[in-house]
Amino acid sequence: MNVIDAAGVLAISTRLQRLSDRIRKDGQEIYKAMGLAFEPKWFPVIYVLHRRDTLSVVELANEIGYSHPSTITLLKELEKEKLIRSKKDKADERKRLLQLSAKGRHLVAQMEPVWDVIVAATTDLIRTQNNLMLAIEEVEEQFQRQSFFQRALPLIAVRNEA
Amino acid sequence: MNVIDAAGVLAISTRLQRLSDRIRKDGQEIYKAMGLAFEPKWFPVIYVLHRRDTLSVVELANEIGYSHPSTITLLKELEKEKLIRSKKDKADERKRLLQLSAKGRHLVAQMEPVWDVIVAATTDLIRTQNNLMLAIEEVEEQFQRQSFFQRALPLIAVRNEA
DNA sequence: TTTATTTATGTAGTTAACTACGTAAATTTG
DNA sequence: CAAATTTACGTAGTTAACTACATAAATAAA
């Protein structure tokens, strides 16, 4: 075992990132193998618009958990691919409302069976004693209760007094 | 719950990345709160050199799981901070051998109590029914047995025949 | 009803990883 | 032992996220 793996929870952020990367790259291969021109990074936007139909830029950014500038960059790319379209909100001229285009909806229809494959393969991959998906959900819940930093604070205080 | 969270394993890569980011940012706050000029991204290099003493660039890159160019960029930064030093390998002129500097070793000594705090706070954070650290290790093991893509392949084949 | 504040979007520039490619030293092969 | 291959390191350029700041529309306040 290498040193970072042996460092355990100290390097947990690095380990999470690495695992995320690995899964994303394999996901990309799966889309390719199934003959679809689709990049995993598009998934959050496309999936949310598929499920929620119409959203503004900031609403969408909040849903996918990205900053709004990052979201705008993704949206530009997706508009160039003609997978989404946008129109001004009549009621509020500041807002730009986003929807899947016909091409986007067609791609989603093609992707749904692929998503089934991805779900099946992922479920297989993470079928272990400690379930990764549940662990993520549980830790996110813990985070919401009290952040990592907040949990460390009292321990810091004790040290600084000593 | 938002749409991405509800997408479950389909969006697991996004969820992992988000959690990694959150933990890394809080880690940065902890170093700051304890008065240390240390960035979480330096951790893998510093920690590995602390544990392994002397390594070449590529050996180090493999240990921390980054590409060698990314590692070189980190090393430049750390040399500028005077936390590490490097010298040519007499036995193999291609190699550059890396070590912690005196300043680097001193910083490690200061950081060790902080690492204890981080370990304690993280352990507290991930003390849930499904343990995140164990889940990561288990999934990495599963990955080694057979990649995510390899697991998907037979499912793709069936679909393409149908 | 001006003026100030907030909200929504957008632009510019930064960051931290990557891949692709190039060069030089070491090793292997014909 | 000369030529080909591999290994180690480095540079250049890309990518996908971010923060900070700017502008315009909507809303609140004086």
Coordinates of C-alpha atoms (C1' of nucleotides) in Angstrom, one line a residue:
Chain A
M1 CA 0.0 0.0 0.0
N2 CA 1.3 3.5 -0.8
V3 CA 1.8 6.2 1.8
I4 CA -1.3 8.3 0.8
D5 CA -3.6 5.3 1.1
A6 CA -2.1 4.5 4.4
A7 CA -2.6 8.0 5.7
G8 CA -6.3 7.2 6.1
V9 CA -8.7 9.9 6.9
L10 CA -5.9 12.6 6.7
A11 CA -5.9 12.2 3.0
I12 CA -9.6 11.5 2.5
S13 CA -10.2 14.6 0.3
T14 CA -7.5 13.3 -2.1
R15 CA -9.0 9.9 -2.1
L16 CA -12.5 11.1 -2.8
Q17 CA -11.3 13.2 -5.7
R18 CA -9.4 10.3 -7.2
L19 CA -12.3 8.0 -7.0
S20 CA -14.6 10.6 -8.5
D21 CA -12.2 11.1 -11.4
R22 CA -11.9 7.4 -12.1
I23 CA -15.6 6.9 -12.2
R24 CA -16.1 10.0 -14.4
K25 CA -13.5 8.7 -16.9
D26 CA -15.0 5.3 -17.1
G27 CA -18.4 6.9 -17.5
Q28 CA -17.1 8.7 -20.5
E29 CA -15.8 5.4 -22.0
I30 CA -19.3 3.9 -21.5
Y31 CA -21.0 6.7 -23.4
K32 CA -18.4 6.3 -26.2
A33 CA -18.8 2.5 -26.3
M34 CA -22.5 3.0 -26.7
G35 CA -22.0 5.4 -29.6
L36 CA -23.2 8.5 -27.8
A37 CA -21.6 12.0 -28.2
F38 CA -22.0 12.9 -24.6
E39 CA -19.6 14.2 -21.9
P40 CA -20.1 13.3 -18.3
K41 CA -19.7 17.0 -17.3
W42 CA -22.9 17.8 -19.2
F43 CA -24.8 15.3 -17.1
P44 CA -25.9 17.5 -14.2
V45 CA -27.4 20.2 -16.5
I46 CA -29.0 17.8 -18.9
Y47 CA -30.4 15.6 -16.2
V48 CA -31.8 18.5 -14.1
L49 CA -33.5 20.1 -17.2
H50 CA -34.9 16.7 -18.1
R51 CA -36.5 16.4 -14.6
R52 CA -37.4 20.0 -13.9
D53 CA -38.2 21.3 -17.5
T54 CA -37.7 25.0 -17.1
L55 CA -35.2 26.8 -14.9
S56 CA -33.3 30.1 -14.8
V57 CA -29.5 30.2 -14.8
V58 CA -29.1 30.7 -11.0
E59 CA -31.8 28.1 -10.2
L60 CA -30.0 25.6 -12.3
A61 CA -26.6 26.5 -10.8
N62 CA -28.1 25.9 -7.3
E63 CA -29.7 22.6 -8.4
I64 CA -26.4 21.2 -9.8
G65 CA -24.3 22.7 -7.0
Y66 CA -22.0 24.7 -9.2
S67 CA -21.2 28.4 -9.2
H68 CA -23.3 30.4 -11.7
P69 CA -20.3 31.3 -13.9
S70 CA -19.3 27.7 -14.2
T71 CA -22.9 26.9 -15.1
I72 CA -22.9 29.7 -17.7
T73 CA -19.8 28.1 -19.3
L74 CA -21.5 24.8 -19.5
L75 CA -24.7 26.3 -20.9
K76 CA -22.7 28.0 -23.7
E77 CA -21.3 24.7 -24.6
L78 CA -24.6 23.0 -24.6
E79 CA -26.2 25.7 -26.6
K80 CA -23.5 25.3 -29.2
E81 CA -24.3 21.6 -29.2
K82 CA -28.0 22.7 -29.7
L83 CA -29.0 20.4 -26.7
I84 CA -30.6 23.2 -24.8
R85 CA -32.3 26.5 -25.7
S86 CA -33.0 29.7 -23.7
K87 CA -35.4 32.5 -23.7
K88 CA -36.0 35.7 -21.7
D89 CA -38.5 35.5 -18.9
K90 CA -41.4 37.8 -19.8
A91 CA -42.3 38.4 -16.2
D92 CA -38.7 39.2 -15.2
E93 CA -36.4 40.6 -17.9
R94 CA -33.3 39.8 -15.9
K95 CA -33.9 36.0 -16.1
R96 CA -33.0 33.6 -18.8
L97 CA -35.1 30.5 -18.9
L98 CA -33.5 27.3 -19.9
Q99 CA -35.0 24.1 -21.5
L100 CA -33.9 21.1 -23.3
S101 CA -34.2 21.5 -27.1
A102 CA -35.9 18.8 -29.3
K103 CA -32.4 17.5 -30.0
G104 CA -31.7 17.5 -26.2
R105 CA -34.9 15.6 -25.5
H106 CA -34.0 13.1 -28.2
L107 CA -30.5 12.6 -26.7
V108 CA -32.1 12.0 -23.3
A109 CA -34.3 9.3 -24.8
Q110 CA -31.2 7.7 -26.3
M111 CA -29.4 8.0 -23.0
E112 CA -32.0 6.5 -20.7
P113 CA -31.0 2.9 -21.5
V114 CA -27.3 3.9 -21.1
W115 CA -28.2 5.4 -17.7
D116 CA -29.7 2.0 -16.8
V117 CA -26.4 0.4 -17.7
I118 CA -24.4 3.0 -15.7
V119 CA -26.7 2.5 -12.7
A120 CA -26.3 -1.3 -12.9
A121 CA -22.5 -1.2 -13.3
T122 CA -22.2 1.4 -10.5
T123 CA -24.5 -0.6 -8.2
D124 CA -22.3 -3.6 -8.9
L125 CA -19.1 -1.6 -8.2
I126 CA -20.3 -0.2 -4.9
R127 CA -22.0 -3.3 -3.6
T128 CA -19.6 -3.7 -0.6
Q129 CA -19.9 -4.0 3.1
N130 CA -20.0 -0.2 3.6
N131 CA -22.1 1.2 0.8
L132 CA -20.4 4.3 -0.7
M133 CA -23.7 6.0 -1.8
L134 CA -25.2 5.7 1.6
A135 CA -21.9 6.8 3.2
I136 CA -21.9 9.9 1.1
E137 CA -25.5 10.7 2.1
E138 CA -24.8 10.1 5.7
V139 CA -21.7 12.3 5.7
E140 CA -23.5 15.1 3.9
E141 CA -26.2 14.9 6.6
Q142 CA -23.5 15.0 9.3
F143 CA -22.0 18.0 7.5
Q144 CA -25.3 19.8 7.5
R145 CA -25.6 19.2 11.2
Q146 CA -22.1 20.6 11.9
S147 CA -19.3 21.3 9.5
F148 CA -15.9 19.6 9.6
F149 CA -14.4 23.0 10.6
Q150 CA -17.0 23.4 13.4
R151 CA -16.1 20.0 14.7
A152 CA -12.4 20.9 14.7
L153 CA -12.8 24.2 16.5
P154 CA -13.2 23.0 20.1
L155 CA -10.1 20.8 19.6
I156 CA -8.1 23.8 18.4
A157 CA -9.2 25.9 21.4
V158 CA -8.0 23.2 23.8
R159 CA -4.6 23.1 22.1
N160 CA -4.2 26.8 22.0
E161 CA -4.9 27.1 25.7
A162 CA -2.3 24.4 26.6
Chain B
M1 CA -33.9 17.2 -1.9
N2 CA -32.5 18.5 -5.2
V3 CA -32.6 16.6 -8.5
I4 CA -28.9 15.7 -8.5
D5 CA -29.0 14.2 -5.0
A6 CA -32.1 12.3 -6.0
A7 CA -30.3 10.9 -9.1
G8 CA -28.4 8.6 -6.7
V9 CA -25.6 6.5 -8.2
L10 CA -26.0 8.2 -11.6
A11 CA -24.5 11.3 -10.2
I12 CA -22.1 9.7 -7.8
S13 CA -19.0 11.2 -9.4
T14 CA -20.4 14.7 -8.9
R15 CA -21.3 13.9 -5.3
L16 CA -17.8 12.6 -4.6
Q17 CA -16.2 15.7 -6.0
R18 CA -18.4 18.0 -4.1
L19 CA -17.7 16.2 -0.8
S20 CA -14.0 16.2 -1.5
D21 CA -14.1 20.0 -2.2
R22 CA -16.0 20.7 1.0
I23 CA -13.6 18.7 3.2
R24 CA -10.6 20.3 1.5
K25 CA -11.9 23.8 2.0
D26 CA -12.7 23.2 5.7
G27 CA -9.2 21.7 6.0
Q28 CA -7.7 24.9 4.7
E29 CA -9.7 26.8 7.4
I30 CA -8.4 24.6 10.1
Y31 CA -4.7 25.2 9.1
K32 CA -5.5 28.9 9.0
A33 CA -7.2 28.8 12.4
M34 CA -4.2 27.1 13.9
G35 CA -1.9 29.8 12.5
L36 CA -0.1 27.6 9.9
A37 CA 0.7 28.8 6.4
F38 CA -0.1 25.5 4.7
E39 CA -2.3 24.6 1.8
P40 CA -4.1 21.3 1.7
K41 CA -2.9 20.7 -1.9
W42 CA 0.6 20.5 -0.5
F43 CA -0.3 17.7 1.8
P44 CA 0.3 14.7 -0.4
V45 CA 3.8 15.8 -1.3
I46 CA 4.9 16.9 2.2
Y47 CA 3.3 13.9 3.9
V48 CA 4.9 11.4 1.5
L49 CA 8.4 13.0 1.8
H50 CA 7.9 13.0 5.6
R51 CA 7.3 9.3 5.5
R52 CA 9.6 8.2 2.7
D53 CA 12.5 10.6 3.1
T54 CA 14.0 10.6 -0.4
L55 CA 12.2 10.0 -3.7
S56 CA 12.6 10.9 -7.4
V57 CA 10.0 13.0 -9.2
V58 CA 8.2 10.1 -10.8
E59 CA 8.3 7.9 -7.7
L60 CA 6.7 10.8 -5.8
A61 CA 4.1 11.3 -8.5
N62 CA 3.2 7.7 -8.3
E63 CA 3.0 7.7 -4.6
I64 CA 0.6 10.7 -4.5
G65 CA -1.4 9.5 -7.6
Y66 CA -0.8 12.6 -9.7
S67 CA 0.6 12.9 -13.1
H68 CA 4.3 13.9 -13.1
P69 CA 3.7 17.3 -14.7
S70 CA 1.2 18.2 -11.9
T71 CA 3.7 17.0 -9.4
I72 CA 6.5 19.1 -10.9
T73 CA 4.2 22.2 -10.6
L74 CA 3.6 21.4 -7.0
L75 CA 7.3 20.8 -6.4
K76 CA 8.2 24.2 -7.9
E77 CA 5.8 25.9 -5.5
L78 CA 7.2 24.0 -2.5
E79 CA 10.8 24.8 -3.5
K80 CA 9.8 28.5 -3.7
E81 CA 8.4 28.1 -0.2
K82 CA 11.7 26.4 0.8
L83 CA 9.8 23.5 2.2
I84 CA 11.7 20.9 0.1
R85 CA 15.0 20.7 -1.7
S86 CA 16.3 18.6 -4.6
K87 CA 19.6 17.3 -5.8
K88 CA 20.7 15.2 -8.8
D89 CA 21.0 11.4 -8.3
K90 CA 24.7 10.6 -8.6
A91 CA 23.9 7.1 -9.7
D92 CA 21.4 8.1 -12.4
E93 CA 21.8 11.6 -13.9
R94 CA 18.3 11.7 -15.1
K95 CA 16.8 11.6 -11.7
R96 CA 16.1 14.5 -9.3
L97 CA 16.0 13.4 -5.7
L98 CA 13.6 15.2 -3.4
Q99 CA 13.6 15.7 0.4
L100 CA 12.1 17.9 3.0
S101 CA 14.2 20.9 3.9
A102 CA 14.9 21.8 7.5
K103 CA 12.1 24.3 7.2
G104 CA 9.9 21.6 5.8
R105 CA 10.7 19.2 8.7
H106 CA 10.0 22.0 11.1
L107 CA 6.6 22.7 9.5
V108 CA 5.8 19.0 9.7
A109 CA 6.6 19.0 13.4
Q110 CA 4.2 22.0 13.8
M111 CA 1.6 20.3 11.7
E112 CA 1.6 16.9 13.5
P113 CA -0.8 18.2 16.3
V114 CA -3.0 19.8 13.6
W115 CA -3.1 16.5 11.8
D116 CA -4.3 14.9 15.1
V117 CA -7.1 17.5 15.2
I118 CA -8.0 16.9 11.5
V119 CA -8.1 13.1 12.1
A120 CA -10.3 13.5 15.2
A121 CA -12.7 15.9 13.4
T122 CA -12.9 13.7 10.3
T123 CA -13.4 10.6 12.3
D124 CA -16.2 12.4 14.1
L125 CA -17.7 13.6 10.8
I126 CA -17.7 10.1 9.1
R127 CA -18.8 8.1 12.1
T128 CA -22.0 7.0 10.4
Q129 CA -23.6 3.7 9.7
N130 CA -21.7 3.2 6.5
N131 CA -18.2 4.3 7.1
L132 CA -17.0 6.5 4.2
M133 CA -13.3 5.7 4.6
L134 CA -14.0 1.9 4.6
A135 CA -16.4 2.4 1.7
I136 CA -13.7 4.1 -0.4
E137 CA -11.2 1.4 0.4
E138 CA -13.7 -1.3 -0.5
V139 CA -14.7 0.4 -3.8
E140 CA -11.1 0.9 -4.7
E141 CA -10.5 -2.8 -4.2
Q142 CA -13.6 -3.6 -6.3
F143 CA -12.2 -1.3 -9.0
Q144 CA -8.9 -3.2 -8.9
R145 CA -10.7 -6.5 -9.4
Q146 CA -12.7 -5.1 -12.3
S147 CA -13.1 -1.5 -13.5
F148 CA -16.5 0.3 -13.7
F149 CA -16.2 0.2 -17.5
Q150 CA -15.4 -3.5 -17.6
R151 CA -18.5 -4.1 -15.5
A152 CA -20.6 -2.2 -17.9
L153 CA -19.3 -3.9 -21.1
P154 CA -21.4 -7.1 -20.9
L155 CA -24.5 -5.0 -20.3
I156 CA -23.7 -2.9 -23.4
A157 CA -23.1 -6.1 -25.5
V158 CA -26.6 -7.4 -24.6
R159 CA -28.2 -4.1 -25.6
N160 CA -26.4 -3.9 -28.9
E161 CA -27.5 -7.4 -29.9
A162 CA -31.1 -6.8 -29.1
Chain C
dT1 C1' -40.7 59.1 -6.9
dT2 C1' -36.0 59.3 -6.6
dT3 C1' -32.4 56.7 -4.4
dA4 C1' -30.5 52.6 -2.4
dT5 C1' -30.4 47.7 -2.2
dT6 C1' -31.0 43.2 -3.9
dT7 C1' -31.1 39.8 -7.4
dA8 C1' -29.9 37.7 -12.0
dT9 C1' -26.7 37.3 -15.3
dG10 C1' -22.4 38.0 -17.5
dT11 C1' -17.1 38.8 -18.1
dA12 C1' -12.3 38.5 -16.8
dG13 C1' -8.9 36.3 -14.7
dT14 C1' -7.1 32.5 -11.6
dT15 C1' -6.2 27.7 -10.2
dA16 C1' -5.0 23.0 -10.1
dA17 C1' -5.4 19.3 -12.4
dC18 C1' -4.6 17.1 -17.0
dT19 C1' -2.5 15.3 -22.0
dA20 C1' 0.8 15.7 -25.6
dC21 C1' 5.1 16.3 -26.8
dG22 C1' 10.3 16.9 -26.5
dT23 C1' 15.1 15.9 -24.8
dA24 C1' 18.6 13.5 -22.4
dA25 C1' 20.3 9.6 -19.8
dA26 C1' 20.2 4.7 -19.2
dT27 C1' 19.3 0.2 -20.8
dT28 C1' 18.5 -3.5 -24.1
dT29 C1' 19.1 -5.6 -28.5
dG30 C1' 21.0 -6.9 -33.1
Chain D
dC1 C1' 29.4 -1.6 -29.6
dA2 C1' 26.1 1.0 -32.4
dA3 C1' 21.2 1.6 -32.8
dA4 C1' 16.8 1.3 -30.9
dT5 C1' 14.0 1.5 -26.9
dT6 C1' 12.7 2.8 -22.4
dT7 C1' 12.8 5.8 -18.5
dA8 C1' 12.9 10.4 -16.2
dC9 C1' 12.1 14.9 -16.3
dG10 C1' 10.5 19.1 -18.2
dT11 C1' 7.6 22.5 -21.1
dA12 C1' 3.5 24.1 -23.5
dG13 C1' -1.1 24.2 -23.9
dT14 C1' -5.8 22.6 -22.3
dT15 C1' -9.7 22.0 -19.2
dA16 C1' -13.2 22.7 -15.8
dA17 C1' -13.8 24.4 -11.9
dC18 C1' -13.4 28.7 -9.1
dT19 C1' -13.6 34.1 -7.1
dA20 C1' -14.0 38.9 -8.0
dC21 C1' -16.1 42.3 -10.2
dA22 C1' -19.6 44.7 -13.5
dT23 C1' -24.1 45.7 -15.3
dA24 C1' -29.0 45.8 -15.6
dA25 C1' -33.6 44.8 -13.9
dA26 C1' -36.6 44.5 -9.9
dT27 C1' -37.8 45.7 -5.4
dA28 C1' -37.6 48.4 -1.1
dA29 C1' -36.9 52.6 1.4
dA30 C1' -36.6 57.6 2.2

